[in-house]
Coordinates of C-alpha atoms and ligand atoms in Angstrom, one line a residue:
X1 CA -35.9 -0.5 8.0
X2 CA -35.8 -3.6 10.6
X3 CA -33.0 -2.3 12.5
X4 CA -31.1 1.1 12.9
X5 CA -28.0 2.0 14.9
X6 CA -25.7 5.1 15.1
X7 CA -22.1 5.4 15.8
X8 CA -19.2 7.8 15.5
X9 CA -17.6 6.0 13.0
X10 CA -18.6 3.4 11.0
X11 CA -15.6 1.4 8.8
X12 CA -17.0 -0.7 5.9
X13 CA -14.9 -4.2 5.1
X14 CA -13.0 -5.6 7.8
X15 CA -9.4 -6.0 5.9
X16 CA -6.1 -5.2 7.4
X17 CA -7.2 -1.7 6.4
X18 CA -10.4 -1.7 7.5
X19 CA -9.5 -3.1 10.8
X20 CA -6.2 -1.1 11.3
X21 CA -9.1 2.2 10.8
X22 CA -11.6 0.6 13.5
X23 CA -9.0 -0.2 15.7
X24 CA -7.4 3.5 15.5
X25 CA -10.2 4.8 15.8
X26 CA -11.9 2.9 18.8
X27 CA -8.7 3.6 20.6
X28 CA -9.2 7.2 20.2
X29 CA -12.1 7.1 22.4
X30 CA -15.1 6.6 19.7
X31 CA -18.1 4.5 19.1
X32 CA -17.2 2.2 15.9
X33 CA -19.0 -0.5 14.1
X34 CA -16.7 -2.5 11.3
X35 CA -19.1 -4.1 8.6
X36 CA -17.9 -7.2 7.1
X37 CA -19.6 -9.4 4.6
X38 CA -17.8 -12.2 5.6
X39 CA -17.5 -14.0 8.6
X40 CA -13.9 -13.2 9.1
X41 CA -11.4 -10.0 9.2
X42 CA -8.3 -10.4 7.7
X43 CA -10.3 -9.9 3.7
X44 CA -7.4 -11.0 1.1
X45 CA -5.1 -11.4 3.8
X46 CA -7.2 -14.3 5.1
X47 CA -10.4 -15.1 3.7
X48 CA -8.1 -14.9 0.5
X49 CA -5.2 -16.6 1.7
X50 CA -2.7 -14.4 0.8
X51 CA -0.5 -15.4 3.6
X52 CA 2.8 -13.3 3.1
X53 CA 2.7 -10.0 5.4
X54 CA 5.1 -8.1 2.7
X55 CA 8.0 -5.8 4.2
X56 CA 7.8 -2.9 6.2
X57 CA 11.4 -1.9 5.7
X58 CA 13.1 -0.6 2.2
X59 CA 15.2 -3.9 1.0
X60 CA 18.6 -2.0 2.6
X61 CA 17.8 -2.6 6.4
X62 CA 15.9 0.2 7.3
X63 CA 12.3 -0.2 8.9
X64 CA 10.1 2.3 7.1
X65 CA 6.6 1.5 8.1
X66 CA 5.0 1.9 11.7
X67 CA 2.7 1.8 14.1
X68 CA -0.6 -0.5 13.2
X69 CA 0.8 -1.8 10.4
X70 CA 3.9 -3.4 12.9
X71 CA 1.6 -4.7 15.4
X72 CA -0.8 -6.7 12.7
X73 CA 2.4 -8.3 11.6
X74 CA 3.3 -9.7 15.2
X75 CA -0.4 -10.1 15.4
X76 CA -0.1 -12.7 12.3
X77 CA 1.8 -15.1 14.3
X78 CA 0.3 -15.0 17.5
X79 CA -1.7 -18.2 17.5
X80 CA 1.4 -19.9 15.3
X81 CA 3.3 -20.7 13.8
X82 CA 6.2 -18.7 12.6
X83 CA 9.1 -15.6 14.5
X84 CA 9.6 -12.2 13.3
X85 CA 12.8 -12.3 11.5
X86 CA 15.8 -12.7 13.4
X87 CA 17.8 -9.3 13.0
X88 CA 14.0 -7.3 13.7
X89 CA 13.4 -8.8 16.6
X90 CA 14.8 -5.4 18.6
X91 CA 15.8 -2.2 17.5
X92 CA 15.1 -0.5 14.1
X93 CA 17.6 0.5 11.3
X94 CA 19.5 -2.8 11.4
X95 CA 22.1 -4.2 9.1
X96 CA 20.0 -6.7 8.4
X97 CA 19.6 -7.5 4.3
X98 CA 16.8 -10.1 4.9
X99 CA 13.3 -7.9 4.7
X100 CA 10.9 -7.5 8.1
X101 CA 8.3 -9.6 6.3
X102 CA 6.6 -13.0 7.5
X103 CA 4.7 -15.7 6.4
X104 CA 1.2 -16.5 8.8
X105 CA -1.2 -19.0 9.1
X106 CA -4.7 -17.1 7.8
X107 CA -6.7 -18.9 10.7
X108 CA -4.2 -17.8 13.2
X109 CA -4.3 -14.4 12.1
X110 CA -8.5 -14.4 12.3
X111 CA -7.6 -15.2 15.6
X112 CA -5.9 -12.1 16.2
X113 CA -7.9 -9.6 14.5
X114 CA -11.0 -10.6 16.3
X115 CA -9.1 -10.2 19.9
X116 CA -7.5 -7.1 18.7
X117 CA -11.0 -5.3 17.7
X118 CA -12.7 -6.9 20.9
X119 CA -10.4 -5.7 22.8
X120 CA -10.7 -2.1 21.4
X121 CA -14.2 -2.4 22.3
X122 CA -15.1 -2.5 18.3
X123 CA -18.9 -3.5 17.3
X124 CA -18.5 -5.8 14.2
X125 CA -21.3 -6.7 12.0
X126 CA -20.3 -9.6 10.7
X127 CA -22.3 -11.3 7.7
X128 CA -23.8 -8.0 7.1
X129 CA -23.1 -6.3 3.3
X130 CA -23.0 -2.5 2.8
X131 CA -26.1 -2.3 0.2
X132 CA -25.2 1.5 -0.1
X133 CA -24.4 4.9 1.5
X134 CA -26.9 6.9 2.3
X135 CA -26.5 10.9 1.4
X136 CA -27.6 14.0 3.5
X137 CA -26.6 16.8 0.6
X138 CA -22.6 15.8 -0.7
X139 CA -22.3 14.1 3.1
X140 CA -22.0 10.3 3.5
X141 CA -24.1 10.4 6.7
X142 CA -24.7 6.2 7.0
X143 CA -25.0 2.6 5.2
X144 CA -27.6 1.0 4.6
X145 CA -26.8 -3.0 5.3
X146 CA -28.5 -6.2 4.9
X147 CA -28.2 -9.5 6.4
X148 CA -30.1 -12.2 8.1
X149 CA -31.7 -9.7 10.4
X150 CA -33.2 -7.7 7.0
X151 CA -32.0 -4.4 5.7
X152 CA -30.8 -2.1 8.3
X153 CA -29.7 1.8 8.6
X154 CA -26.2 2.4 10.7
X155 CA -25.8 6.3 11.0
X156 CA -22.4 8.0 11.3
X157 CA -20.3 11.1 11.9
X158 CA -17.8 9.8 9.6
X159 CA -17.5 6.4 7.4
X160 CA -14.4 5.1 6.4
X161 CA -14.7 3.0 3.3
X162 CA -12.4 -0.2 3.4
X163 CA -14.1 -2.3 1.3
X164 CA -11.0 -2.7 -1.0
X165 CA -13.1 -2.1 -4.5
X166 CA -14.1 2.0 -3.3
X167 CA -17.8 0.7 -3.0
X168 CA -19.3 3.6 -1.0
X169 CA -17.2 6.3 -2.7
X170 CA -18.4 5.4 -6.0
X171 CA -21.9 4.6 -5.0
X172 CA -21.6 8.1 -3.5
X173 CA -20.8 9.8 -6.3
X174 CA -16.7 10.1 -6.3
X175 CA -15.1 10.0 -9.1
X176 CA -12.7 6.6 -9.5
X177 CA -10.9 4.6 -11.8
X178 CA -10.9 0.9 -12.3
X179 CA -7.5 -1.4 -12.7
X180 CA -7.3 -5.1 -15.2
X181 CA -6.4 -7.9 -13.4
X182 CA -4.6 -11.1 -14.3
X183 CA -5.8 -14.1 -13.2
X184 CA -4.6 -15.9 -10.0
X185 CA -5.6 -18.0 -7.8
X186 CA -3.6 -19.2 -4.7
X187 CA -4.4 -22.5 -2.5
X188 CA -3.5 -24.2 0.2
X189 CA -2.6 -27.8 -0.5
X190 CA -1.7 -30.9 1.5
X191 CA 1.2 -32.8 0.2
X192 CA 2.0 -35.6 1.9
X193 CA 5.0 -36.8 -0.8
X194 CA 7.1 -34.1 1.1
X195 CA 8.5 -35.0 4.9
X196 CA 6.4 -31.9 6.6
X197 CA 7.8 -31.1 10.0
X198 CA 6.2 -30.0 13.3
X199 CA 5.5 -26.4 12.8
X200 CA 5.3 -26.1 9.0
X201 CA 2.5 -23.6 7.4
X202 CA 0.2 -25.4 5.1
X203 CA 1.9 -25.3 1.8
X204 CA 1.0 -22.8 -0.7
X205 CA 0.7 -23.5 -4.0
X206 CA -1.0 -21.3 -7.6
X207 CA -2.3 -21.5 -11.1
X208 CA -2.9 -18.5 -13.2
X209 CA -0.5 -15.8 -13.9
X210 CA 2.1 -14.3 -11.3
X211 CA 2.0 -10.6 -10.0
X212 CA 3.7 -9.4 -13.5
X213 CA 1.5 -11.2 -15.6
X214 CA 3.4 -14.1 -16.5
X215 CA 1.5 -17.0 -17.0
X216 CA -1.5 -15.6 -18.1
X217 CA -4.1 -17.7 -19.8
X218 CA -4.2 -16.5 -23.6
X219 CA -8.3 -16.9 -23.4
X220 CA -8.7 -15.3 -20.4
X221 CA -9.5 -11.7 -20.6
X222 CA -8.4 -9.3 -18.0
X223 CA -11.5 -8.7 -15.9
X224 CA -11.8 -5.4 -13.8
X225 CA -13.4 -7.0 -10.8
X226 CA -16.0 -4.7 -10.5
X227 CA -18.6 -5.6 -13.7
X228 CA -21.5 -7.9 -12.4
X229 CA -19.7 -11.2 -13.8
X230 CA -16.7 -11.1 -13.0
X231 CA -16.3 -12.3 -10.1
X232 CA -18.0 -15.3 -11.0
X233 CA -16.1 -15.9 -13.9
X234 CA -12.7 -15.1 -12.6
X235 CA -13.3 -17.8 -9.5
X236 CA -14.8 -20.1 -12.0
X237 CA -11.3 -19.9 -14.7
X238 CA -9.2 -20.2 -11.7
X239 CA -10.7 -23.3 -10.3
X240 CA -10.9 -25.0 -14.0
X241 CA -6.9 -24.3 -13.9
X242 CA -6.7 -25.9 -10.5
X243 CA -8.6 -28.9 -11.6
X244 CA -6.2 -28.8 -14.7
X245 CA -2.9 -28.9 -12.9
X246 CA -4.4 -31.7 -10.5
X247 CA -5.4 -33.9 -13.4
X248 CA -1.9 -33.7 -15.1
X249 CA -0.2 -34.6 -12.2
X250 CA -2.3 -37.5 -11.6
X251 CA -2.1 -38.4 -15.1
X252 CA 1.3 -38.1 -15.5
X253 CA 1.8 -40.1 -12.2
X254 CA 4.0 -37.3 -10.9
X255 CA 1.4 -37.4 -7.8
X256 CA -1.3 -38.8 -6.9
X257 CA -4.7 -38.2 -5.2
X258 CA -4.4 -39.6 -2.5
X259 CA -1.4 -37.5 -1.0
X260 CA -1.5 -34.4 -3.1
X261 CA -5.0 -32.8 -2.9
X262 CA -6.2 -28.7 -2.4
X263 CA -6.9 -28.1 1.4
X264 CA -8.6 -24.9 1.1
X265 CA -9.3 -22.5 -1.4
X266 CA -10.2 -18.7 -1.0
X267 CA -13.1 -17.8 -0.2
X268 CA -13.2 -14.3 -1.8
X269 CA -12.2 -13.3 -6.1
X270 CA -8.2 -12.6 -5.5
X271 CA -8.4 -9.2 -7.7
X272 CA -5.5 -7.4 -7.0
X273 CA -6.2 -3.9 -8.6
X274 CA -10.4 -3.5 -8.7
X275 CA -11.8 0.4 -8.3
X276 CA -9.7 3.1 -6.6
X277 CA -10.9 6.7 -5.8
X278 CA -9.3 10.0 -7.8
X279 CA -8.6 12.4 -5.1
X280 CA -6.5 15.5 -5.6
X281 CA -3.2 14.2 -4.2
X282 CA -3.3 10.5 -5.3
X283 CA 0.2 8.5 -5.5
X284 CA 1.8 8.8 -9.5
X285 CA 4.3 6.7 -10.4
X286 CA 8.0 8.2 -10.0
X287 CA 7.3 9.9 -7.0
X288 CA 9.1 7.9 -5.1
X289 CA 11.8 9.6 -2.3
X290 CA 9.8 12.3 -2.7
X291 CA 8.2 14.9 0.3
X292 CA 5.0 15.3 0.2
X293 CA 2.1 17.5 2.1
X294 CA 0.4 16.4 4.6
X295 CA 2.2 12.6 4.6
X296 CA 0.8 9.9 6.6
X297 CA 3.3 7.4 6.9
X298 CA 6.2 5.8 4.3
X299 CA 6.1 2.7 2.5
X300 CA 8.7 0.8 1.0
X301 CA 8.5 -1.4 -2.3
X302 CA 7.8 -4.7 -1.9
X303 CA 9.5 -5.3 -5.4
X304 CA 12.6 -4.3 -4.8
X305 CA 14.9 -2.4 -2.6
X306 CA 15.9 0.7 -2.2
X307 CA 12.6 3.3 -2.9
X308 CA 10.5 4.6 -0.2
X309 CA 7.4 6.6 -0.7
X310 CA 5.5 9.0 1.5
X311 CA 1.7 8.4 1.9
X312 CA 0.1 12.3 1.2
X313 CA -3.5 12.5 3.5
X314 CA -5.2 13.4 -0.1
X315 CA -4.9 10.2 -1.4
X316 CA -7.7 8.9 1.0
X317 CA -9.8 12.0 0.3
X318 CA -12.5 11.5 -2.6
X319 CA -13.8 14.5 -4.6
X320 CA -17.6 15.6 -4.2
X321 CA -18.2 13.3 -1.2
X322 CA -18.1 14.5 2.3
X323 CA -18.2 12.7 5.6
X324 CA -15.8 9.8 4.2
X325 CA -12.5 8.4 3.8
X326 CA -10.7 5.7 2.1
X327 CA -8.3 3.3 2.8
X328 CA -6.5 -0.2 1.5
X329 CA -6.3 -0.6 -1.7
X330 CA -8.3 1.8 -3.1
X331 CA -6.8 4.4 -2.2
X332 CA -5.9 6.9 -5.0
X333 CA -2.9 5.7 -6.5
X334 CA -1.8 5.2 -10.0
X335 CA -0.1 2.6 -12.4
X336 CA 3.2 1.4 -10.6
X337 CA 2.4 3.7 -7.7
X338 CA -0.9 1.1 -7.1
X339 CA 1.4 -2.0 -7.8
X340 CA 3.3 -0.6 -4.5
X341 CA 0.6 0.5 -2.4
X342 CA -2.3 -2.1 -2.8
X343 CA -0.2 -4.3 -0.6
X344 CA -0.9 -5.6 3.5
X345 CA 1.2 -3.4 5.1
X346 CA 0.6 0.1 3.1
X347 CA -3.4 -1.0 3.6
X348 CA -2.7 -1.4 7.5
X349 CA -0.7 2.5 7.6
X350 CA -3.8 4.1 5.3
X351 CA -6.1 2.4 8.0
X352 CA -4.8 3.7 11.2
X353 CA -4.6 7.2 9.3
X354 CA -7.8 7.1 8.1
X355 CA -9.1 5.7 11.8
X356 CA -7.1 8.4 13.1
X357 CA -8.5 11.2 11.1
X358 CA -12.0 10.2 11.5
X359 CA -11.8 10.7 15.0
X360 CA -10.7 14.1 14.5
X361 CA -12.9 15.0 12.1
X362 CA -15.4 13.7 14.8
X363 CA -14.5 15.2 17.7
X364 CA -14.1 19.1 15.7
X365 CA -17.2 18.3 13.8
X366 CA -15.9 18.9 10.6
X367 CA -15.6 16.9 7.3
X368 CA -12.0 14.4 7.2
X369 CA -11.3 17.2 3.9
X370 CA -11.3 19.7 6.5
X371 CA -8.8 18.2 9.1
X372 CA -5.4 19.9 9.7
X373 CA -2.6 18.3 9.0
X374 CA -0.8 19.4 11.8
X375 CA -3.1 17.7 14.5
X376 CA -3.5 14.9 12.5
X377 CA 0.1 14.1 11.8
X378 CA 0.9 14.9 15.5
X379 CA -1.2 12.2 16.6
X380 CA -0.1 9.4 14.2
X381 CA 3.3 10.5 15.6
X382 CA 2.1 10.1 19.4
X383 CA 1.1 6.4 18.2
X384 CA 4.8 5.8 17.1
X385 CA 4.3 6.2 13.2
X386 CA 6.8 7.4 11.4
X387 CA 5.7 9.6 8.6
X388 CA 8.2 11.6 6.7
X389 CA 11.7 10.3 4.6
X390 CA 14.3 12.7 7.3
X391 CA 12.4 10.8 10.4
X392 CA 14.1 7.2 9.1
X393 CA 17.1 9.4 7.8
X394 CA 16.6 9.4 4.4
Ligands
FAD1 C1 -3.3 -13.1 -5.7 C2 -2.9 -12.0 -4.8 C3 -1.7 -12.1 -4.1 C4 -1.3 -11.2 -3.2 N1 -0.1 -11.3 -2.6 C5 0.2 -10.5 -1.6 C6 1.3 -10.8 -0.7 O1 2.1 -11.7 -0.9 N2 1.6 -9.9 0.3 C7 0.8 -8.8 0.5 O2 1.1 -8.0 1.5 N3 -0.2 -8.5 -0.3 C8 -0.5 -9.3 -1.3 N4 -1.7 -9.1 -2.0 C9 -2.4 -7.9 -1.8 C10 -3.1 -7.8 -0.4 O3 -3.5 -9.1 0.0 C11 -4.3 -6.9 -0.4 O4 -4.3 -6.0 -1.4 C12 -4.5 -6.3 0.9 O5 -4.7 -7.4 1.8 C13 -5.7 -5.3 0.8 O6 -6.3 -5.1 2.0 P1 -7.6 -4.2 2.1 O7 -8.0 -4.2 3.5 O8 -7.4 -2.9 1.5 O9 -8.7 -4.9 1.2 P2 -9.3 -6.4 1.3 O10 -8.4 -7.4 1.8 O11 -9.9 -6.6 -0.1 O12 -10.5 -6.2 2.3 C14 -11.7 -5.7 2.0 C15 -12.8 -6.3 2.9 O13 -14.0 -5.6 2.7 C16 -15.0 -6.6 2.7 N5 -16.1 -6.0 1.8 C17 -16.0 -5.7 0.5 N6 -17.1 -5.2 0.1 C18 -18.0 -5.1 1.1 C19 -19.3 -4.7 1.3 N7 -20.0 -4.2 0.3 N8 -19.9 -4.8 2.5 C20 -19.2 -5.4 3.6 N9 -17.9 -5.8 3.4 C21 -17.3 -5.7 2.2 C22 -14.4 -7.8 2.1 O14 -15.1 -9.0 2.4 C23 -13.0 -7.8 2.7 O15 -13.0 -8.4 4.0 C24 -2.1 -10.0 -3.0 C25 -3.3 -10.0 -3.6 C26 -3.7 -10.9 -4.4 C27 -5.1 -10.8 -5.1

């Protein structure tokens, strides 16, 4: 190895989720290095431009989601521009029909995250991949990384794995499932036709097929996101389509190049649904307004309003690993239930849980499948999460 380092806790992909678990965890007094193969936090969110921090309330006026997840969303707008919705400004359970959402600038949010985690006292590898967990028996006991400075060993007590595509629990061993994707890709674009006033976000604009599916190019297949082109090839449709809808435009002289032109694309594959883990207590679809053990936190449904879910602990548990959680969006969750969850602000809750738990599977020297819910939920409570339907009165 050129270089080796050990840590409490090591968090692998620096997403909302993966630095909602290194900052919970940091803050819980332990050592934690975040490994990002970017140069940026943020992952979709950012790097990926996906600049709408989706609701943390049900659709009906109700805040549903806490803690982290709360403060990333003020943290979006920090460095400008935009304001928390008017009627979520103070208070919680408002008469308020507009959803506590926002719109951010990526760059501004970068920003953020990286004082955030500083602050926290987080060591980030930046620029560094996770080549692969390393095993002591069924335990996850470090990652081996690479980058510029070679390939390097980073020991741990417990790994979170945030890398949004389950990387080191299926490289581990754990059992997971993989989700189809349609194809979508989301830009920012200057227009300079339209009168743009002080303060505006860059404009956002896509090709491809919506959230649903509609729009989906009949030749395209629907990639997975995890086979060895598909990245590649998913990028590579997506930018033909860009070059498509510019071309028309120009063509048809409804614009033309020289005020309407992309200002940046993403710079990771936008995959909504890649590889999730099967634990033993994953989110099914229809369980919905449901109680269930050992929850972590509620989500609402970005969709829609009205359903609200609780977040069960087991669904960042794999099988037949030990030593590691999940969070994000690969967390174990299923069909419409995965539609719901793989968004920013679920990702943020399963990251502060997952931080949370680490540290106390740390500091009783036990496995995360062996922490108590009790303690566990206790603490997420202490940090101001809300975690069951009766504690927003439903
Ligand atoms: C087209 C599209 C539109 C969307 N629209 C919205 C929306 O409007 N609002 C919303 O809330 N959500 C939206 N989402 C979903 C949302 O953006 C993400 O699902 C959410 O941000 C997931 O966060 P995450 O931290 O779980 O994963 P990611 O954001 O994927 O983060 C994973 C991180 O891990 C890093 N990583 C991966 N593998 C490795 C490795 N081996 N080593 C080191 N680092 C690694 C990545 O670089 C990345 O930074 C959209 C998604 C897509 C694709």
């Amino acid at each position: 190895m050129d270089f080796q380092a050990e840590y409490d806790v090591i968090v692998a992909g620096g997403g909302v989720a993966g630095a909602a678990a290194a900052l919970e965890a940091a803050r819980s007094g332990m050592s934690v290095a975040l490994v990002e193969k970017t140069v940026l936090l943020g992952g979709l969110a950012t790097t990926g431009l996906v600049l709408v921090y989706l609701p943390l309330c049900d659709g009906n006026g109700r805040q549903v989601t806490f803690g982290i997840a709360e403060e990333l969303l003020h943290l979006s707008l920090r460095y400008g521009p935009g304001n928390i919705p008017a009627g979520w400004r103070s208070g919680r359970q408002l008469d308020e029909p507009g959803r506590y959402r926002v719109v951010f600038n990526p760059a501004s949010f970068v920003l953020a995250l990286d004082e955030a985690l500083e602050e926290a006292g987080v060591e980030l590898w930046l620029d560094t991949l996770m080549a692969c967990p390393v095993l002591d028996g069924g335990r996850v006991a470090g990652l081996e990384v690479e980058n510029k400075g070679g390939r390097g060993l980073l020991r741990a007590r417990c790994i979170v794995d945030a890398t949004g595509d389950a990387d080191v629990a299926y490289r581990a061993g754990a059992p997971c499932q993989t989700g189809r994707n349609w194809l979508s890709l989301w830009v920012l674009e200057v227009d300079g036709s339209a009168e743009t006033p002080a303060g505006a976000l860059p404009k956002m604009t896509w090709v491809g097929a919506n959230a649903h599916g509609g729009g989906q190019p009949a030749d395209i297949p629907r990639l997975t996101g995890v086979e060895p082109r598909d990245a590649t090839e998913f990028v590579l449709a997506g930018r033909r389509l860009l070059r498509h809808r510019y071309r028309d435009l120009y063509a048809s002289g409804a614009a033309d190049r020289e005020t309407l032109f992309p200002a940046a694309l993403p710079a990771m594959a936008q995959f909504r649904t890649t590889r999730r883990i099967v634990s033993r207590d994953g989110l099914r679809p229809g369980q919905d307004g449901r109680a269930r053990e050992a929850s972590i936190g509620l989500m609402g449904d970005w969709r829609k309003a009205g359903p609200v879910w609780e977040i069960p602990y087991g669904a960042l548990l794999p099988q037949r690993v030990d030593g590691l959680l999940v969070a994000g969006r690969c967390l174990d969750a299923e069909g419409d239930a995965w539609d719901v969850a793989r968004v920013i602000p679920p990702a943020a809750l399963s990251g502060q849980a997952a931080g949370a738990a680490a540290a106390l599977a740390v500091r009783a020297g036990v496995s995360p499948q062996a922490v108590d819910a009790g303690p566990l939920q206790a603490h997420l409570r202490d940090r101001g999460v809300r975690l069951t339907l009766g504690e927003v009165g439903l």
